[in-house]
Short mmCIF file of C-alpha atoms and ligand atoms in Angstrom, two decimals:
data_model
loop_
_atom_site.label_atom_id
_atom_site.label_comp_id
_atom_site.label_asym_id
_atom_site.label_seq_id
_atom_site.Cartn_x
_atom_site.Cartn_y
_atom_site.Cartn_z
CA MET A 157 -15.49 -18.05 35.28
CA SER A 158 -12.42 -18.69 37.36
CA GLY A 159 -10.13 -21.40 35.94
CA GLN A 160 -12.13 -21.89 32.64
CA THR A 161 -9.73 -22.54 29.72
CA CYS A 162 -10.59 -21.25 26.42
CA SER A 163 -8.78 -22.35 23.28
CA THR A 164 -8.01 -20.32 20.15
CA ASP A 165 -5.41 -20.00 17.31
CA VAL A 166 -3.91 -16.71 18.28
CA VAL A 167 -4.23 -14.59 21.35
CA VAL A 168 -3.19 -10.73 20.86
CA LEU A 169 -2.53 -8.89 23.89
CA GLY A 170 -3.24 -5.19 23.70
CA GLY A 171 -5.77 -3.39 21.60
CA GLY A 172 -3.64 -0.38 20.39
CA PRO A 173 -2.92 0.08 16.73
CA ALA A 174 -0.51 -2.73 16.67
CA GLY A 175 -2.76 -5.20 18.35
CA ALA A 176 -5.90 -4.32 16.46
CA ALA A 177 -3.96 -4.41 13.03
CA CYS A 178 -2.33 -7.67 13.63
CA ALA A 179 -5.66 -9.44 14.91
CA LEU A 180 -7.51 -7.87 11.84
CA ARG A 181 -4.86 -9.32 9.45
CA LEU A 182 -4.74 -12.66 11.19
CA ALA A 183 -8.51 -12.97 11.18
CA ARG A 184 -8.59 -12.23 7.46
CA LEU A 185 -6.01 -14.84 6.88
CA GLY A 186 -8.40 -17.42 8.39
CA HIS A 187 -7.06 -17.75 12.02
CA ARG A 188 -9.28 -17.74 15.08
CA VAL A 189 -8.10 -14.74 16.99
CA THR A 190 -8.85 -13.61 20.69
CA LEU A 191 -7.70 -10.05 21.55
CA VAL A 192 -7.58 -8.95 25.18
CA GLU A 193 -7.32 -5.22 25.89
CA ARG A 194 -7.15 -3.89 29.53
CA ALA A 195 -8.79 -0.47 29.22
CA PRO A 196 -12.33 0.37 28.14
CA ARG A 197 -12.92 1.15 24.49
CA GLY A 198 -12.05 4.70 23.49
CA ARG A 199 -9.25 4.93 26.18
CA PRO A 200 -7.04 8.08 25.68
CA HIS A 201 -3.57 7.82 24.30
CA VAL A 202 -0.77 10.14 23.07
CA GLY A 203 0.49 10.02 19.59
CA GLU A 204 -2.17 11.88 17.73
CA SER A 205 -0.31 13.29 14.56
CA LEU A 206 -0.34 10.83 11.73
CA PRO A 207 1.61 11.97 8.68
CA PRO A 208 0.36 11.09 5.06
CA THR A 209 2.76 8.10 4.87
CA VAL A 210 0.27 6.27 7.16
CA LEU A 211 -2.27 6.22 4.33
CA PRO A 212 -0.83 3.29 2.33
CA LEU A 213 -0.76 1.18 5.53
CA LEU A 214 -4.32 2.09 6.23
CA ALA A 215 -5.19 1.04 2.61
CA GLU A 216 -3.40 -2.30 2.97
CA LEU A 217 -5.35 -3.05 6.13
CA GLY A 218 -8.63 -1.98 4.19
CA LEU A 219 -9.22 0.78 6.64
CA ARG A 220 -8.40 3.85 4.74
CA GLU A 221 -11.90 4.94 3.83
CA ARG A 222 -13.16 4.22 7.42
CA ILE A 223 -10.41 6.53 8.96
CA GLU A 224 -10.98 9.15 6.18
CA ALA A 225 -14.73 9.29 7.05
CA ALA A 226 -14.24 9.62 10.76
CA GLY A 227 -14.00 13.33 10.71
CA PHE A 228 -10.42 13.75 12.14
CA LEU A 229 -8.42 16.83 11.40
CA ARG A 230 -6.45 16.91 8.09
CA PRO A 231 -3.62 19.50 8.55
CA ARG A 232 -1.55 20.20 5.48
CA GLY A 233 1.71 20.70 7.24
CA ALA A 234 3.53 21.86 10.29
CA LEU A 235 5.11 25.00 11.69
CA VAL A 236 8.53 24.26 12.62
CA GLN A 237 11.23 26.27 14.55
CA TRP A 238 14.19 24.10 14.62
CA ASP A 239 16.86 26.73 13.91
CA ASP A 240 16.13 30.19 14.63
CA ALA A 241 13.20 31.48 12.61
CA PRO A 242 9.85 29.39 12.15
CA HIS A 243 9.12 27.89 8.73
CA GLU A 244 6.40 25.95 7.16
CA LEU A 245 6.91 22.33 6.55
CA ASN A 246 4.49 21.16 3.95
CA HIS A 247 4.00 17.39 3.51
CA ASP A 248 4.80 16.26 0.07
CA GLY A 249 2.05 14.73 -1.96
CA PRO A 250 -1.55 15.60 -2.63
CA GLU A 251 -3.12 14.17 0.47
CA PRO A 252 -2.67 15.28 4.13
CA GLY A 253 -2.33 13.12 7.35
CA PHE A 254 -4.49 13.19 10.18
CA GLN A 255 -4.75 14.71 13.68
CA VAL A 256 -6.59 12.19 15.48
CA ASP A 257 -8.28 11.41 18.88
CA ARG A 258 -6.47 8.25 19.65
CA GLY A 259 -9.32 6.87 21.72
CA HIS A 260 -11.56 7.19 18.65
CA PHE A 261 -8.88 6.09 16.02
CA ASP A 262 -7.88 2.84 18.08
CA ALA A 263 -11.65 2.02 18.71
CA LEU A 264 -12.21 2.31 14.86
CA LEU A 265 -9.31 -0.27 14.43
CA LEU A 266 -10.70 -2.67 17.09
CA GLU A 267 -14.27 -2.34 15.46
CA ALA A 268 -12.78 -3.34 12.07
CA ALA A 269 -11.18 -6.24 13.80
CA GLU A 270 -14.25 -7.25 15.41
CA ALA A 271 -16.11 -7.12 12.19
CA PHE A 272 -13.77 -9.73 10.68
CA GLY A 273 -14.43 -12.19 13.59
CA VAL A 274 -11.97 -11.22 16.13
CA ASN A 275 -13.08 -12.03 19.65
CA VAL A 276 -12.39 -8.80 21.56
CA LEU A 277 -12.21 -9.22 25.35
CA GLN A 278 -12.39 -5.74 26.79
CA PRO A 279 -11.96 -4.16 29.45
CA LEU A 280 -9.81 -7.07 30.62
CA GLY A 281 -6.13 -7.48 31.71
CA ALA A 282 -3.91 -10.28 30.53
CA ARG A 283 -1.07 -11.57 32.68
CA ALA A 284 2.39 -12.71 31.23
CA PRO A 285 1.93 -15.61 28.76
CA ARG A 286 3.57 -19.04 29.65
CA VAL A 287 4.84 -21.31 26.98
CA ASP A 288 3.99 -24.94 27.45
CA GLY A 289 5.38 -27.20 24.64
CA ASP A 290 3.41 -26.34 21.56
CA GLU A 291 1.03 -24.15 23.43
CA VAL A 292 0.85 -20.67 25.14
CA GLN A 293 -1.30 -20.13 28.14
CA VAL A 294 -2.31 -16.64 28.95
CA PRO A 295 -3.94 -16.14 32.44
CA LEU A 296 -6.58 -13.42 32.47
CA ASP A 297 -7.49 -11.03 35.32
CA ASP A 298 -10.98 -12.60 35.63
CA GLY A 299 -9.45 -16.03 36.20
CA ARG A 300 -9.89 -17.55 32.90
CA VAL A 301 -7.06 -18.76 30.79
CA LEU A 302 -6.55 -18.49 27.23
CA GLN A 303 -4.73 -21.32 25.33
CA ALA A 304 -3.33 -20.69 21.78
CA SER A 305 -0.64 -21.79 19.37
CA TYR A 306 0.85 -18.36 19.19
CA VAL A 307 0.66 -15.06 21.06
CA ILE A 308 1.21 -11.61 19.88
CA ASP A 309 2.35 -9.18 22.59
CA ALA A 310 1.27 -5.71 21.70
CA ARG A 311 1.04 -4.23 25.17
CA GLY A 312 2.98 -1.19 24.18
CA ARG A 313 6.30 0.26 25.49
CA ARG A 314 7.86 -0.97 28.70
CA GLY A 315 10.66 0.73 30.54
CA ALA A 316 12.58 -2.52 30.75
CA MET A 317 13.60 -2.50 27.15
CA ASN A 318 17.11 -1.49 25.96
CA ALA A 319 17.31 2.32 25.49
CA ARG A 320 18.55 3.56 22.13
CA ALA A 321 19.07 7.10 23.30
CA PRO A 322 19.35 9.11 26.50
CA ALA A 323 16.26 8.73 28.66
CA THR A 324 13.65 11.21 27.62
CA ALA A 325 10.35 12.18 29.37
CA ALA A 326 7.32 13.62 27.70
CA LEU A 327 5.22 16.27 29.91
CA TYR A 328 1.92 16.92 28.28
CA ALA A 329 -1.49 18.33 28.96
CA TYR A 330 -4.58 19.12 26.95
CA TRP A 331 -5.51 22.79 26.90
CA ARG A 332 -8.96 24.38 26.44
CA GLY A 333 -9.85 27.76 25.14
CA VAL A 334 -6.76 28.09 22.88
CA ILE A 335 -7.05 30.91 20.43
CA GLY A 336 -4.61 31.78 17.68
CA LEU A 337 -2.54 28.56 17.15
CA GLY A 338 -4.31 27.71 13.92
CA ALA A 339 -4.84 23.92 12.63
CA ARG A 340 -1.05 23.03 12.09
CA THR A 341 1.20 20.94 14.24
CA ARG A 342 3.87 23.01 15.85
CA VAL A 343 7.34 21.70 16.48
CA GLU A 344 10.05 23.65 18.25
CA ALA A 345 13.67 23.08 19.52
CA GLY A 346 14.16 25.15 22.86
CA ASP A 347 17.39 25.50 24.69
CA ASP A 348 17.21 22.34 26.63
CA ALA A 349 13.84 20.59 25.56
CA TRP A 350 11.75 20.33 22.47
CA TYR A 351 8.02 21.04 21.92
CA TRP A 352 5.25 19.54 20.06
CA GLY A 353 1.67 21.00 19.89
CA ALA A 354 -1.42 20.25 18.00
CA PRO A 355 -5.16 20.94 17.93
CA LEU A 356 -7.21 17.92 18.37
CA PRO A 357 -10.77 17.02 16.68
CA ASP A 358 -12.44 17.84 20.15
CA GLY A 359 -11.29 21.53 20.18
CA THR A 360 -8.55 20.75 22.86
CA PHE A 361 -4.86 21.40 22.17
CA ASN A 362 -2.18 18.97 23.21
CA ALA A 363 1.06 20.73 24.31
CA THR A 364 3.91 18.47 24.95
CA VAL A 365 7.46 19.21 26.18
CA PHE A 366 10.20 16.56 25.92
CA VAL A 367 12.95 16.89 28.50
CA ASP A 368 15.78 14.78 29.88
CA ALA A 369 14.19 12.27 32.10
CA ARG A 370 16.47 13.13 35.00
CA ARG A 371 14.69 16.60 35.24
CA CYS A 372 11.58 15.02 36.45
CA ALA A 373 13.03 12.36 38.63
CA GLY A 374 12.21 12.92 42.35
CA LEU A 375 9.67 15.84 41.53
CA ASP A 376 6.30 15.69 43.24
CA PRO A 377 3.28 16.39 41.03
CA TRP A 378 3.03 20.09 41.97
CA GLN A 379 6.81 20.73 41.14
CA ARG A 380 6.24 18.70 37.70
CA ARG A 381 3.50 21.03 36.77
CA ALA A 382 5.52 24.17 37.80
CA LEU A 383 8.37 22.71 35.47
CA TYR A 384 5.95 22.04 32.65
CA ARG A 385 4.39 25.63 33.00
CA GLU A 386 7.80 27.20 33.07
CA LEU A 387 9.00 25.34 29.95
CA ILE A 388 5.75 26.19 28.07
CA ALA A 389 6.21 29.80 28.86
CA ARG A 390 9.64 29.68 27.24
CA SER A 391 8.28 28.25 23.94
CA ASP A 392 8.10 30.86 21.17
CA LEU A 393 5.39 28.87 19.21
CA LEU A 394 3.22 27.85 22.15
CA GLY A 395 3.84 30.18 25.05
CA PRO A 396 2.09 33.39 24.04
CA SER A 397 -1.10 31.51 22.90
CA LEU A 398 -1.38 29.24 25.88
CA ASP A 399 -0.75 32.08 28.30
CA SER A 400 -4.55 32.75 28.64
CA ALA A 401 -5.62 29.26 28.07
CA VAL A 402 -6.89 26.63 30.61
CA CYS A 403 -4.34 23.71 31.24
CA GLY A 404 -5.84 20.17 32.06
CA PRO A 405 -4.17 17.66 34.25
CA LEU A 406 -0.45 17.21 33.56
CA GLN A 407 0.45 13.75 32.38
CA VAL A 408 4.23 12.43 32.28
CA CYS A 409 5.36 9.34 30.24
CA ASP A 410 8.59 7.76 28.93
CA ALA A 411 9.48 8.94 25.40
CA THR A 412 12.95 7.18 25.17
CA PRO A 413 13.46 5.24 21.92
CA ARG A 414 13.89 1.42 23.01
CA VAL A 415 14.23 -1.94 21.44
CA ASP A 416 13.28 -5.40 22.97
CA ALA A 417 16.17 -7.79 23.02
CA GLU A 418 14.09 -10.71 21.84
CA PRO A 419 11.17 -9.62 19.85
CA ILE A 420 10.41 -13.20 18.55
CA SER A 421 10.69 -16.63 19.90
CA GLU A 422 9.06 -19.80 18.80
CA ARG A 423 5.48 -18.94 20.07
CA LEU A 424 5.60 -15.35 21.09
CA ILE A 425 5.88 -12.25 18.90
CA LYS A 426 6.14 -8.79 20.11
CA ALA A 427 4.58 -6.22 17.92
CA GLY A 428 4.40 -2.44 17.91
CA GLU A 429 5.90 -0.60 20.76
CA ALA A 430 6.24 -3.95 22.55
CA ALA A 431 9.07 -4.73 20.11
CA PHE A 432 10.46 -1.17 19.73
CA SER A 433 9.65 2.28 20.23
CA ILE A 434 10.99 5.37 18.35
CA ASP A 435 11.67 9.06 18.96
CA PRO A 436 8.28 10.82 18.73
CA LEU A 437 9.85 13.68 16.88
CA SER A 438 9.06 11.85 13.59
CA SER A 439 5.36 11.31 14.42
CA GLN A 440 5.86 7.96 12.90
CA GLY A 441 5.01 5.75 15.82
CA VAL A 442 1.67 4.54 14.96
CA GLN A 443 2.75 3.75 11.37
CA ALA A 444 5.88 1.94 12.54
CA ALA A 445 3.47 -0.13 15.03
CA LEU A 446 1.07 -0.82 12.12
CA ARG A 447 4.03 -1.99 9.90
CA SER A 448 5.45 -4.31 12.66
CA ALA A 449 1.84 -5.70 13.19
CA LEU A 450 1.45 -6.62 9.56
CA GLN A 451 5.08 -8.26 9.55
CA ALA A 452 4.16 -10.09 12.83
CA ALA A 453 0.92 -11.35 11.37
CA ALA A 454 2.82 -12.68 8.41
CA CYS A 455 5.15 -14.49 10.74
CA VAL A 456 2.49 -16.21 12.64
CA HIS A 457 0.63 -17.00 9.36
CA THR A 458 3.91 -18.59 7.85
CA MET A 459 4.97 -20.56 11.09
CA ALA A 460 1.37 -21.97 11.28
CA ARG A 461 0.79 -22.99 7.58
CA ARG A 462 4.46 -23.95 6.54
CA GLU A 463 6.31 -26.53 8.53
CA GLY A 464 10.04 -25.94 8.98
CA SER A 465 9.78 -22.11 8.49
CA GLN A 466 10.53 -21.14 12.02
CA ALA A 467 14.23 -20.32 11.66
CA LEU A 468 13.53 -18.12 8.48
CA VAL A 469 10.75 -16.31 10.19
CA GLN A 470 12.62 -15.62 13.26
CA ARG A 471 15.60 -14.20 11.28
CA PHE A 472 13.16 -12.15 9.25
CA TYR A 473 11.43 -10.68 12.16
CA GLY A 474 14.54 -10.10 14.46
CA GLU A 475 16.37 -8.30 11.42
CA GLN A 476 13.19 -6.10 10.50
CA VAL A 477 12.95 -4.81 14.26
CA GLU A 478 16.69 -4.07 14.35
CA ARG A 479 16.60 -2.33 11.19
CA ALA A 480 13.56 -0.25 11.85
CA ALA A 481 14.94 0.88 15.29
CA SER A 482 18.22 1.74 13.97
CA ARG A 483 16.78 3.64 10.85
CA HIS A 484 14.65 5.82 13.15
CA ALA A 485 17.52 6.15 15.68
CA ARG A 486 19.68 7.61 12.72
CA LEU A 487 16.88 9.83 11.60
CA ALA A 488 16.29 11.28 15.02
CA ALA A 489 19.99 11.76 15.68
CA GLY A 490 20.09 13.73 12.46
CA PHE A 491 17.35 15.82 13.71
CA HIS A 492 18.97 16.38 17.15
CA ALA A 493 22.40 17.09 15.44
CA ALA A 494 20.79 19.86 13.33
CA ALA A 495 19.40 21.50 16.52
CA ALA A 496 22.65 20.85 18.38
CA ARG A 497 24.68 23.15 15.79
CA HIS A 498 22.68 26.07 17.38
CA ARG A 499 22.50 25.02 20.93
CA GLU A 500 25.33 24.05 23.45
CA HIS A 501 23.11 22.45 26.04
CA GLY A 502 23.91 18.85 27.01
CA PHE A 503 20.25 17.84 26.10
CA TRP A 504 21.08 18.38 22.35
CA GLN A 505 24.68 17.25 22.56
CA ALA A 506 23.80 13.86 24.18
CA ARG A 507 21.08 13.13 21.48
CA ARG A 508 23.00 14.21 18.40
CA GLY A 509 24.35 10.57 18.02
CA ALA A 510 26.89 9.61 15.46
CA ALA A 511 27.57 11.42 12.15
CA GLN A 512 25.41 10.15 9.33
CA ALA A 513 26.98 7.93 6.72
CA PRO A 514 27.78 9.88 3.38
CA ALA A 515 25.01 9.57 0.87
CA THR A 516 26.10 7.33 -2.09
CA ARG A 517 23.04 8.33 -4.09
CA ARG A 518 23.63 10.57 -7.05
CA ALA A 519 20.25 12.39 -6.76
CA SER A 520 21.04 15.18 -9.43
CA GLN A 521 22.85 13.16 -12.23
CA PRO A 522 20.79 13.13 -15.28
CA LEU A 523 19.58 9.73 -16.73
CA PRO A 524 21.86 8.38 -19.53
CA ALA A 525 20.77 8.76 -23.11
CA LEU A 526 18.69 6.11 -24.88
CA HIS A 527 21.53 4.76 -26.91
CA GLU A 528 23.95 4.51 -23.88
CA ARG A 529 24.67 1.19 -22.31
CA VAL A 530 24.01 0.29 -18.73
CA ARG A 531 24.88 -2.47 -16.36
CA LEU A 532 24.43 -3.45 -12.66
CA ASP A 533 26.67 -1.29 -10.55
CA PRO A 534 29.93 -3.38 -9.64
CA ALA A 535 29.20 -2.37 -5.97
CA ALA A 536 25.84 -4.26 -6.11
CA GLY A 537 25.70 -8.01 -5.16
CA PHE A 538 22.91 -10.55 -4.47
CA GLU A 539 22.20 -12.63 -1.33
CA CYS A 540 19.33 -14.98 -0.28
CA VAL A 541 17.39 -13.17 2.51
CA PRO A 542 14.06 -13.72 4.34
CA ALA A 543 11.44 -11.44 2.86
CA LEU A 544 7.84 -10.54 3.09
CA ASP A 545 5.79 -11.66 0.07
CA GLY A 546 2.21 -11.01 0.55
CA ALA A 547 0.90 -13.13 3.48
CA PHE A 548 4.06 -15.19 3.92
CA ILE A 549 7.87 -14.99 4.76
CA ILE A 550 9.83 -16.53 2.08
CA GLU A 551 13.34 -16.89 1.01
CA ALA A 552 14.10 -14.47 -1.78
CA THR A 553 17.13 -13.12 -3.85
CA ALA A 554 17.96 -9.45 -2.54
CA VAL A 555 20.15 -6.92 -4.01
CA MET A 556 22.75 -5.29 -1.64
CA HIS A 557 24.21 -2.04 -2.44
CA PRO A 558 26.04 0.68 -0.39
CA ALA A 559 23.09 3.10 -1.13
CA LEU A 560 20.51 0.70 0.35
CA GLU A 561 19.97 0.66 4.00
CA ALA A 562 19.27 -3.08 3.73
CA PRO A 563 18.97 -5.89 1.21
CA VAL A 564 16.07 -5.41 -1.17
CA SER A 565 14.14 -8.40 -2.39
CA PHE A 566 11.15 -6.54 -4.20
CA ILE A 567 11.12 -3.21 -5.90
CA ASP A 568 7.55 -2.04 -6.56
CA GLY A 569 6.17 -5.53 -5.97
CA ILE A 570 8.64 -7.00 -8.68
CA PRO A 571 11.25 -9.52 -7.59
CA VAL A 572 14.76 -7.92 -7.91
CA ALA A 573 16.18 -10.92 -9.53
CA ASN A 574 13.76 -10.84 -12.42
CA LEU A 575 13.89 -6.94 -12.65
CA LEU A 576 17.74 -6.68 -12.76
CA ALA A 577 18.51 -10.01 -14.86
CA PRO A 578 18.43 -8.01 -18.23
CA LEU A 579 21.30 -5.90 -16.91
CA ASP A 580 23.71 -8.96 -17.48
CA THR A 581 23.82 -8.24 -21.09
CA THR A 582 24.63 -4.49 -20.68
CA PRO A 583 21.83 -3.39 -22.72
CA THR A 584 21.14 0.05 -24.08
CA VAL A 585 18.64 2.12 -22.22
CA ARG A 586 16.37 1.86 -25.07
CA GLU A 587 16.61 -2.02 -25.04
CA LEU A 588 16.17 -2.05 -21.17
CA LEU A 589 13.06 0.12 -21.32
CA GLN A 590 11.67 -1.95 -24.02
CA LEU A 591 11.93 -5.08 -22.02
CA TRP A 592 10.64 -3.51 -18.84
CA ARG A 593 7.86 -1.92 -20.73
CA ASN A 594 6.56 -5.23 -22.04
CA ASP A 595 6.65 -6.69 -18.60
CA TYR A 596 5.70 -3.94 -16.26
CA GLY A 597 4.02 -1.16 -18.44
CA ASP A 598 5.26 2.27 -19.86
CA THR A 599 5.12 4.50 -16.82
CA ARG A 600 6.61 1.84 -14.27
CA ALA A 601 9.32 1.08 -16.72
CA VAL A 602 10.54 4.71 -16.80
CA SER A 603 10.09 5.22 -13.07
CA LEU A 604 12.03 1.99 -12.10
CA LEU A 605 14.88 3.12 -14.24
CA ALA A 606 14.84 6.57 -12.79
CA SER A 607 14.80 5.23 -9.28
CA LEU A 608 17.49 2.53 -9.77
CA TRP A 609 19.71 5.18 -11.50
CA ARG A 610 19.30 7.73 -8.75
CA GLN A 611 20.17 5.04 -6.31
CA GLY A 612 23.24 4.02 -8.30
CA ILE A 613 22.19 0.39 -8.71
CA VAL A 614 21.93 0.86 -12.36
CA ALA A 615 25.25 2.37 -13.67
CA ALA A 616 26.68 3.23 -17.16
CA ALA A 617 28.54 0.44 -18.77
CA PRO A 618 32.10 1.33 -20.01
CA ALA A 619 32.28 1.71 -23.91
CA ARG A 620 32.75 -1.51 -25.68
C1 FAD B 936 4.80 11.58 24.07
C2 FAD B 936 4.54 10.82 22.83
C3 FAD B 936 4.18 11.38 21.73
C4 FAD B 936 3.78 10.63 20.59
N1 FAD B 936 3.42 11.21 19.47
C5 FAD B 936 3.16 10.30 18.39
C6 FAD B 936 2.70 11.05 17.17
O1 FAD B 936 2.39 12.20 17.12
N2 FAD B 936 2.38 10.21 16.09
C7 FAD B 936 2.64 8.80 16.20
O2 FAD B 936 2.28 8.08 15.10
N3 FAD B 936 3.12 8.23 17.14
C8 FAD B 936 3.35 9.01 18.35
N4 FAD B 936 3.73 8.32 19.39
C9 FAD B 936 4.07 6.90 19.41
C10 FAD B 936 2.72 6.15 19.57
O3 FAD B 936 1.90 6.66 20.63
C11 FAD B 936 2.93 4.70 19.63
O4 FAD B 936 3.86 4.38 18.58
C12 FAD B 936 1.66 3.84 19.34
O5 FAD B 936 0.76 4.15 20.43
C13 FAD B 936 2.03 2.44 19.46
O6 FAD B 936 0.93 1.52 19.39
P1 FAD B 936 0.96 0.11 20.16
O7 FAD B 936 -0.26 -0.43 19.62
O8 FAD B 936 2.24 -0.53 19.91
O9 FAD B 936 0.88 0.38 21.62
P2 FAD B 936 -0.25 1.20 22.53
O10 FAD B 936 -0.88 2.17 21.61
O11 FAD B 936 0.48 1.65 23.73
O12 FAD B 936 -1.24 0.18 22.86
C14 FAD B 936 -1.02 -0.89 23.90
C15 FAD B 936 -2.24 -1.35 24.43
O13 FAD B 936 -2.02 -2.37 25.35
C16 FAD B 936 -3.03 -2.40 26.38
N5 FAD B 936 -2.34 -3.10 27.41
C17 FAD B 936 -1.25 -2.88 28.15
N6 FAD B 936 -0.92 -3.91 29.06
C18 FAD B 936 -2.02 -4.84 28.92
C19 FAD B 936 -2.38 -6.07 29.53
N7 FAD B 936 -1.62 -6.46 30.66
N8 FAD B 936 -3.44 -6.67 29.26
C20 FAD B 936 -4.24 -6.16 28.23
N9 FAD B 936 -4.14 -4.99 27.56
C21 FAD B 936 -2.91 -4.36 27.97
C22 FAD B 936 -2.95 -0.95 26.74
O14 FAD B 936 -4.26 -0.56 27.35
C23 FAD B 936 -2.95 -0.22 25.24
O15 FAD B 936 -4.22 -0.16 24.79
C24 FAD B 936 3.94 9.20 20.55
C25 FAD B 936 4.52 8.48 21.79
C26 FAD B 936 4.78 9.21 22.96
C27 FAD B 936 5.36 8.71 24.20
#
């Protein structure tokens, strides 16, 4: 097979959640897609906790029922000891998330992609893609070369990307014979490390310790294992129950939040952790990877189908990656700052980050009465920005406001320009609701007003 060149529309490198989701979406949009995954189907991977917020993304991919039927664990919350005493953290909403076997979860995504016509080459490694005019060449480990118009790089995290926080290492092992830890995820802040532990569908228990990466540097495997066992023994939530259990082989990996300096170029788009990785504390890595995969697919689809869209698409994707990485970095810094209030150790102080911006939302202020007049808050403004609209990246009007993390073009799927236009006439709340009811229905009209009021985008108008 050496030297043979195979042509397709899009090559996806990597068959983790990002690669599989992107390939699936592109195949559905009518592109010929070949995906190359180095590891055999069902390869193990960390990242087993999926909070309920992953459900809408799975539904968008048409995979929700398949994942719900797979028999993964459905924990209703977590046991968290971030300050002094442990407390229950229950997920909002009626439906729980998942505790998955990632080999199985990722394989289900790949099977779904295959069912939609994606050509999956596995196990087979891909080398660095080479852009050649309007085409990209991807040499494969078996000597073949794939040729495509676009390449999605979803090969996961790389140490060479820019770090967004001090270097952190994860030490983890799968334990057998664990008794007394229950079904919930356990999260704990220690003096100079933090812990994450959860039962898995196969009956094992993943216990992970996150430490400053410098603590592992230069240690031989025996010393690393000794460090891991010592840290686990110091954990209130994990130590006592793991004491009598059997510890599997120790694994160590990078867990530093990182972002790629150039996530998109003319023919190459990085998706998932190849574009940015987040602090595992939020357990949102998989959903961040899925979201970036859907955005990357829309970028390819737009560039392939709409001539002259490249600059808009590149701006869109670059902004999305930067915003997502920054939002997650702020979130993680907030959690670390909370732990740092009770702990002096440099591990926490170095990760607490900058103070949070003051919230401008008026969460508790009651809605205005029906006869009162409302208007667009004077701090709000409009701008044209690239936005995701279904399968395409378009230029859309967005509202900007200090309460918003980023300009917003669509609220609940409605273009903001249409939604907010009636506010020009400073209507009464009754008039505004009537207009919105006609267009969007009763329940939506009320929840739109409540949400825009809470965020401060809709404000009371001065008396006439
Ligand atoms: C310690 C730790 C704990 C975590 N816990 C959670 C959690 O609880 N919940 C959560 O949502 N996220 C968690 N994450 C993050 C989560 O694991 C990642 O966000 C997710 O796996 C990213 O998916 P991806 O598809 O971008 O990359 P990956 O899942 O890493 O997939 C990349 C794929 O590319 C393949 N590949 C690499 N090189 C090549 C090549 N040259 N050719 C072909 N294929 C290649 C790899 O084999 C791999 O299958 C955690 C991360 C860490 C480090």
